Short mmCIF file of C-alpha atoms in Angstrom, two decimals:
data_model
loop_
_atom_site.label_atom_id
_atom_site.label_comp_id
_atom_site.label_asym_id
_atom_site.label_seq_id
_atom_site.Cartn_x
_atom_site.Cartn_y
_atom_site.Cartn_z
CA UNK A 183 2.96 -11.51 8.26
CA UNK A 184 5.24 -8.73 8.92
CA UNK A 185 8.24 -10.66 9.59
CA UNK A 186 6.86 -11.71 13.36
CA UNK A 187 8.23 -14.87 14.92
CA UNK A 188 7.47 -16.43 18.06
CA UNK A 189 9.12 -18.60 20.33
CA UNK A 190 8.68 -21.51 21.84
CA UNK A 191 5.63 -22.55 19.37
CA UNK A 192 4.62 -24.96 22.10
CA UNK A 193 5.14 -25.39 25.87
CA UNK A 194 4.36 -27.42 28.67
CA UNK A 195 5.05 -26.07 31.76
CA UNK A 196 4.49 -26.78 36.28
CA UNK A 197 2.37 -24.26 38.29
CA UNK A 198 3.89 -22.16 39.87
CA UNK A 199 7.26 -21.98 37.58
CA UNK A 200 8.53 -18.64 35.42
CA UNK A 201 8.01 -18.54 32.52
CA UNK A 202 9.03 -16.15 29.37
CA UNK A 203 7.73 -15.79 25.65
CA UNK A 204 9.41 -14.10 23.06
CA UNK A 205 8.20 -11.98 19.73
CA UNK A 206 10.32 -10.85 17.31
CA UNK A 207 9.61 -9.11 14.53
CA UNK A 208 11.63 -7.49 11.68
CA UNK A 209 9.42 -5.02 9.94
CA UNK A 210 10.15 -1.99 12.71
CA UNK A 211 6.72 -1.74 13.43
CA UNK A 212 6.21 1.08 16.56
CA UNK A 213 3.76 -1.05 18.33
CA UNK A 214 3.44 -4.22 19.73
CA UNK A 215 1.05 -6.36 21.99
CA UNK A 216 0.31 -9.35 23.43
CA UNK A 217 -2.85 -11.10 23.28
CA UNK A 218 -4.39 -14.60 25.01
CA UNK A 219 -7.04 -16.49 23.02
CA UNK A 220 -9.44 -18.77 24.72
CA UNK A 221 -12.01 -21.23 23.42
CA UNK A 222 -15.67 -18.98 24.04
CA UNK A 223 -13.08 -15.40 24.25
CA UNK A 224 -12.22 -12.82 21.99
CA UNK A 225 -8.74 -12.40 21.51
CA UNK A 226 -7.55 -10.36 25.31
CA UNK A 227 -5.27 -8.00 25.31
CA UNK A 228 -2.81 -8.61 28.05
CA UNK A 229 -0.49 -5.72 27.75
CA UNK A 230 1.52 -3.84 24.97
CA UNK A 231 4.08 -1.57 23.50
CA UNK A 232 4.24 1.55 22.04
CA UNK A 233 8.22 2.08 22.30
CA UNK A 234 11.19 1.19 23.56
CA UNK A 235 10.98 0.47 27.19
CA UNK A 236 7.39 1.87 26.76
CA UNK A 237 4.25 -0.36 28.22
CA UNK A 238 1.22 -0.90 29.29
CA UNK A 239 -1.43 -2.85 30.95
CA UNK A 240 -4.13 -4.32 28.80
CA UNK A 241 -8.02 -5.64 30.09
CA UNK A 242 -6.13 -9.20 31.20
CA UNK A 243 -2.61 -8.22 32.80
CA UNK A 244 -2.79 -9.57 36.11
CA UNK A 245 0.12 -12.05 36.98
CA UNK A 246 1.83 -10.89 33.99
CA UNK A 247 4.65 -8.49 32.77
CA UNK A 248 6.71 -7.54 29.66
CA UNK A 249 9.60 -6.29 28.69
CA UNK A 250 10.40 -4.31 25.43
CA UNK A 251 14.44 -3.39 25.56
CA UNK A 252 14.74 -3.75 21.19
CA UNK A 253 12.37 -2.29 18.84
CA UNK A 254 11.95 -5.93 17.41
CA UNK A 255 11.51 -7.97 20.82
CA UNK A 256 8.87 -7.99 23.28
CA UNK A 257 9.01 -10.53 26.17
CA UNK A 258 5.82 -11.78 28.05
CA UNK A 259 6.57 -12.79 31.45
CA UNK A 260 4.49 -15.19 33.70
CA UNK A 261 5.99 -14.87 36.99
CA UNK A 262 4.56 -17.64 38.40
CA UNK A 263 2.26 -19.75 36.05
CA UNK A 264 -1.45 -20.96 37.01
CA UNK A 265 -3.68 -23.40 35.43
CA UNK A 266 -5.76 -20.39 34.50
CA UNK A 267 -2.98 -19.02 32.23
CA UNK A 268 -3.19 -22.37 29.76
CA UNK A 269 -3.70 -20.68 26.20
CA UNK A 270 -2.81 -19.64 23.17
CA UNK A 271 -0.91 -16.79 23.19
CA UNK A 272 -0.16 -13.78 20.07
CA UNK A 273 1.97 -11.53 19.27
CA UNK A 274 0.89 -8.16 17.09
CA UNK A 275 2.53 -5.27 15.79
CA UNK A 276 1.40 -2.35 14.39
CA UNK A 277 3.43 -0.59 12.08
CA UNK A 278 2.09 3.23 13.89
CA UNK A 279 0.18 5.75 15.00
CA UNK A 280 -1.95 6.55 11.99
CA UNK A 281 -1.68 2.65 10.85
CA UNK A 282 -5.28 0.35 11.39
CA UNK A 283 -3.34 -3.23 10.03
CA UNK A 284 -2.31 -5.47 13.23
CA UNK A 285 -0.08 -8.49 12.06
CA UNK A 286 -0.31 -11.00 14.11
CA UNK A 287 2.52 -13.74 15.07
CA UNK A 288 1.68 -17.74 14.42
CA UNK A 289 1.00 -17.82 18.73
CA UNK A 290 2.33 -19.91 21.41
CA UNK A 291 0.35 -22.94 23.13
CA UNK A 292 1.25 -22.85 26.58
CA UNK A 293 -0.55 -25.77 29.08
CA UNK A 294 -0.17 -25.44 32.72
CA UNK A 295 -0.51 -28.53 34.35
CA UNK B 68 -20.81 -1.63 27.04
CA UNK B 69 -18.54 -1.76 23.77
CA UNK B 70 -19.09 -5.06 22.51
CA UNK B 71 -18.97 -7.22 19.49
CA UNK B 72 -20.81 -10.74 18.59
CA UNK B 73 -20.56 -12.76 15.64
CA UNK B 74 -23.20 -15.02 14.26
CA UNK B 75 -23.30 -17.62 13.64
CA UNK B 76 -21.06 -19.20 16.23
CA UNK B 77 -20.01 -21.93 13.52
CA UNK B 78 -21.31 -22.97 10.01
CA UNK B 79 -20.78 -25.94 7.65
CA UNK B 80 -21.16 -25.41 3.82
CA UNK B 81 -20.51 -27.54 0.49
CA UNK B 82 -17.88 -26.55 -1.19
CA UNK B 83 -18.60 -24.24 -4.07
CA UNK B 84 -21.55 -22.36 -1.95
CA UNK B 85 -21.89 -19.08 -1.10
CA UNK B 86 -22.39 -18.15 2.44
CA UNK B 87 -22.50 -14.43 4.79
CA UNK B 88 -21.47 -14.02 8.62
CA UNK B 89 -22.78 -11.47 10.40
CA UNK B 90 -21.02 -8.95 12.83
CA UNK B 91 -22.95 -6.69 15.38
CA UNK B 92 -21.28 -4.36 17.42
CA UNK B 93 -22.27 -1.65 20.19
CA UNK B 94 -18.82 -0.20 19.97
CA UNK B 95 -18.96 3.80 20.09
CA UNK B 96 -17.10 6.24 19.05
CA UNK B 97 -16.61 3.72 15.71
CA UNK B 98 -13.51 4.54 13.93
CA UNK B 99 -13.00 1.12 11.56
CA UNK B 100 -14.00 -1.97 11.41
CA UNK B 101 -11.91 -4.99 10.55
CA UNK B 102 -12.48 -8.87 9.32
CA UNK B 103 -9.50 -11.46 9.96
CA UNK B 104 -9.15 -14.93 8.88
CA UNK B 105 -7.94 -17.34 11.33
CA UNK B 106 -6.67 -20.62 10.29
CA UNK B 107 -6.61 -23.53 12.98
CA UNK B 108 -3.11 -23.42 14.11
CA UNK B 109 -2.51 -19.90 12.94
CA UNK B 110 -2.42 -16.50 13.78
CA UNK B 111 -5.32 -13.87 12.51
CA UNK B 112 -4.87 -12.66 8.71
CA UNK B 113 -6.63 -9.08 7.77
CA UNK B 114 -8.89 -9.63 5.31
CA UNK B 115 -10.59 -6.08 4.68
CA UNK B 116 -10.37 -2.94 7.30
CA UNK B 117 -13.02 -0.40 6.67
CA UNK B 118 -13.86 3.36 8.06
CA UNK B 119 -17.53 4.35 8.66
CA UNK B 120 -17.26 5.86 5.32
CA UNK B 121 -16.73 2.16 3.21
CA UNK B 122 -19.88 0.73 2.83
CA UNK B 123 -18.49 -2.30 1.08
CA UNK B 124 -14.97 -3.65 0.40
CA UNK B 125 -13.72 -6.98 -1.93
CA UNK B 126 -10.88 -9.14 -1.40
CA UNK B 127 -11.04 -11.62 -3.93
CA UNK B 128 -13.79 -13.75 -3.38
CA UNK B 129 -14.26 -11.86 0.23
CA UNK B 130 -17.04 -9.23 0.22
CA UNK B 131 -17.48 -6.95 3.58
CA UNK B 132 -20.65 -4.72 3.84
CA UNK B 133 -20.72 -2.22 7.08
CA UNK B 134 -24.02 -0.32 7.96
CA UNK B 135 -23.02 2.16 10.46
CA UNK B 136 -26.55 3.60 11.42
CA UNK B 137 -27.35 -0.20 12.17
CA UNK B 138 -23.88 -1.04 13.16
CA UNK B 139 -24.09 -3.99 11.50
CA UNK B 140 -21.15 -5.67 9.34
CA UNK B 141 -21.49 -8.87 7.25
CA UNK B 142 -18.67 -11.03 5.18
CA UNK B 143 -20.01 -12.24 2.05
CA UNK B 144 -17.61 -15.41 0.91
CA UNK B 145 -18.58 -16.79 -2.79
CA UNK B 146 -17.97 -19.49 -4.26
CA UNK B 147 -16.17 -21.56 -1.25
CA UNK B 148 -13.39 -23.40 -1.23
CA UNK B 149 -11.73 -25.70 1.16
CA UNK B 150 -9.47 -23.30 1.83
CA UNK B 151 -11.88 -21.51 2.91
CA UNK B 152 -12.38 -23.24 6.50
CA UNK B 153 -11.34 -20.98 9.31
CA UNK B 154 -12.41 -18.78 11.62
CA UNK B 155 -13.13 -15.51 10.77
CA UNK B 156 -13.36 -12.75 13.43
CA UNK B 157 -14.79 -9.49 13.36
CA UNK B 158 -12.48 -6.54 15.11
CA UNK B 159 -14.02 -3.29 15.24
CA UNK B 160 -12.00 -0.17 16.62
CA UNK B 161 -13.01 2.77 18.90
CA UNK B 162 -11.02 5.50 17.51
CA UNK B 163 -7.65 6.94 18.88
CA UNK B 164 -4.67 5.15 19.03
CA UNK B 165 -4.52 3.42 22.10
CA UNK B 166 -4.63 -0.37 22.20
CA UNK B 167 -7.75 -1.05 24.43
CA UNK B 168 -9.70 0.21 22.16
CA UNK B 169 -9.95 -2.79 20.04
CA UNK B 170 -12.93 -5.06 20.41
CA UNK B 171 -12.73 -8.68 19.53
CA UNK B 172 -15.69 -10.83 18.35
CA UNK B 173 -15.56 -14.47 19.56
CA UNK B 174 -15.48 -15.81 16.04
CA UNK B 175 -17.42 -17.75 13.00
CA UNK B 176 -15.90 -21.37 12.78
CA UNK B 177 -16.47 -22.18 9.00
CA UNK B 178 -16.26 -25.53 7.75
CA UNK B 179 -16.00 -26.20 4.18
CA UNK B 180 -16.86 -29.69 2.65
CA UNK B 181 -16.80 -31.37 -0.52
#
């Protein structure tokens, strides 16, 4: 699983209130993304990593941002949650450029009531 | 449009039966083409990756076939176990290195009873 942890497993969260997830990962793997999974979806690609302080935007970044200031720790921001952001959220690294394995974290349930 | 479906959408079989799920893609340039296992709860598992030059790859009791004139990808699973209920998703990459150029299949929800 290449060493990727991600916290909180679960949360339960107001509209309209910040919120951050975190993925960590140990294996020094170049790349990293973040991913939404919804019931009838693909897995999205909401933005992702290839460096330090090195982002982009994926198909589904709208009302969200991240952070990468660690090799092993990339931060998913929702600046102000909606209902329409309730999902299960992943974590992925890849170790690099020439590399075709994504691991993938154990996700984050996040409801937006 | 690069896209990816899975068929079918779910499947229930007895326990010790063979069954195949099917991946079609339109996805172009291809460069690989990948088959995760997704256990309820969990995050996606590689199973086999394979390059338009793999016409078949094993893992274990997991058998993935890519035609890439038909662009057409199947997942052979033999002999099934309970273990065996997931869902398994079909990936299938564009080429280079960027990110968006993965495309996701919605998934096969397998059910395995005794």
């Amino acid at each position: 699983d290449a060493g990727i942890t991600q916290s909180p497993r679960h949360k339960v969260t107001e509209t309209g209130t910040p919120v951050t997830l975190r993925c960590h990962q140990t294996e020094n793997h170049r790349y990293m993304y973040w991913y939404r999974q919804d019931p009838g979806h693909g897995l999205r690609l909401i933005h992702y990593s290839y460096g330090v302080k090195d982002t982009d935007k994926g198909e589904v970044s709208d009302g969200y941002s991240v952070s990468r200031s660690k090799t092993e720790d990339f931060l998913l921001t929702l600046e102000s949650a909606t209902s329409s952001q309730t999902s299960v959220y992943f974590c992925a690294t890849l170790q690099g450029t020439y590399s075709y394995e994504q691991y993938f974290g154990p996700g984050t349930r996040l409801t937006v009531t | 449009k690069n896209q990816v479906e899975q068929s079918p959408q779910s499947l229930i079989i007895l326990e010790g039966k063979n069954c195949t799920l099917q991946c079609n893609y339109t996805v172009s340039p291809f460069s690989n083409l990948r088959w995760y296992k997704q256990d309820t709860g969990r995050g996606p598992v590689s199973l086999t990756i394979m390059t338009f030059s793999e016409n078949t790859k094993s893992n274990g009791r997991y058998t993935a076939t890519l035609d890439a004139d038909t662009k057409q990808s199947s997942l052979h699973i033999t002999a099934s176990q309970l273990s065996d209920s997931a869902s398994y998703i079909c990936v299938v990459s564009a080429g280079g290195t960027g990110a968006n150029n993965l495309f996701f299949g919605t998934g096969t929800r397998l059910t395995v009873i005794p």
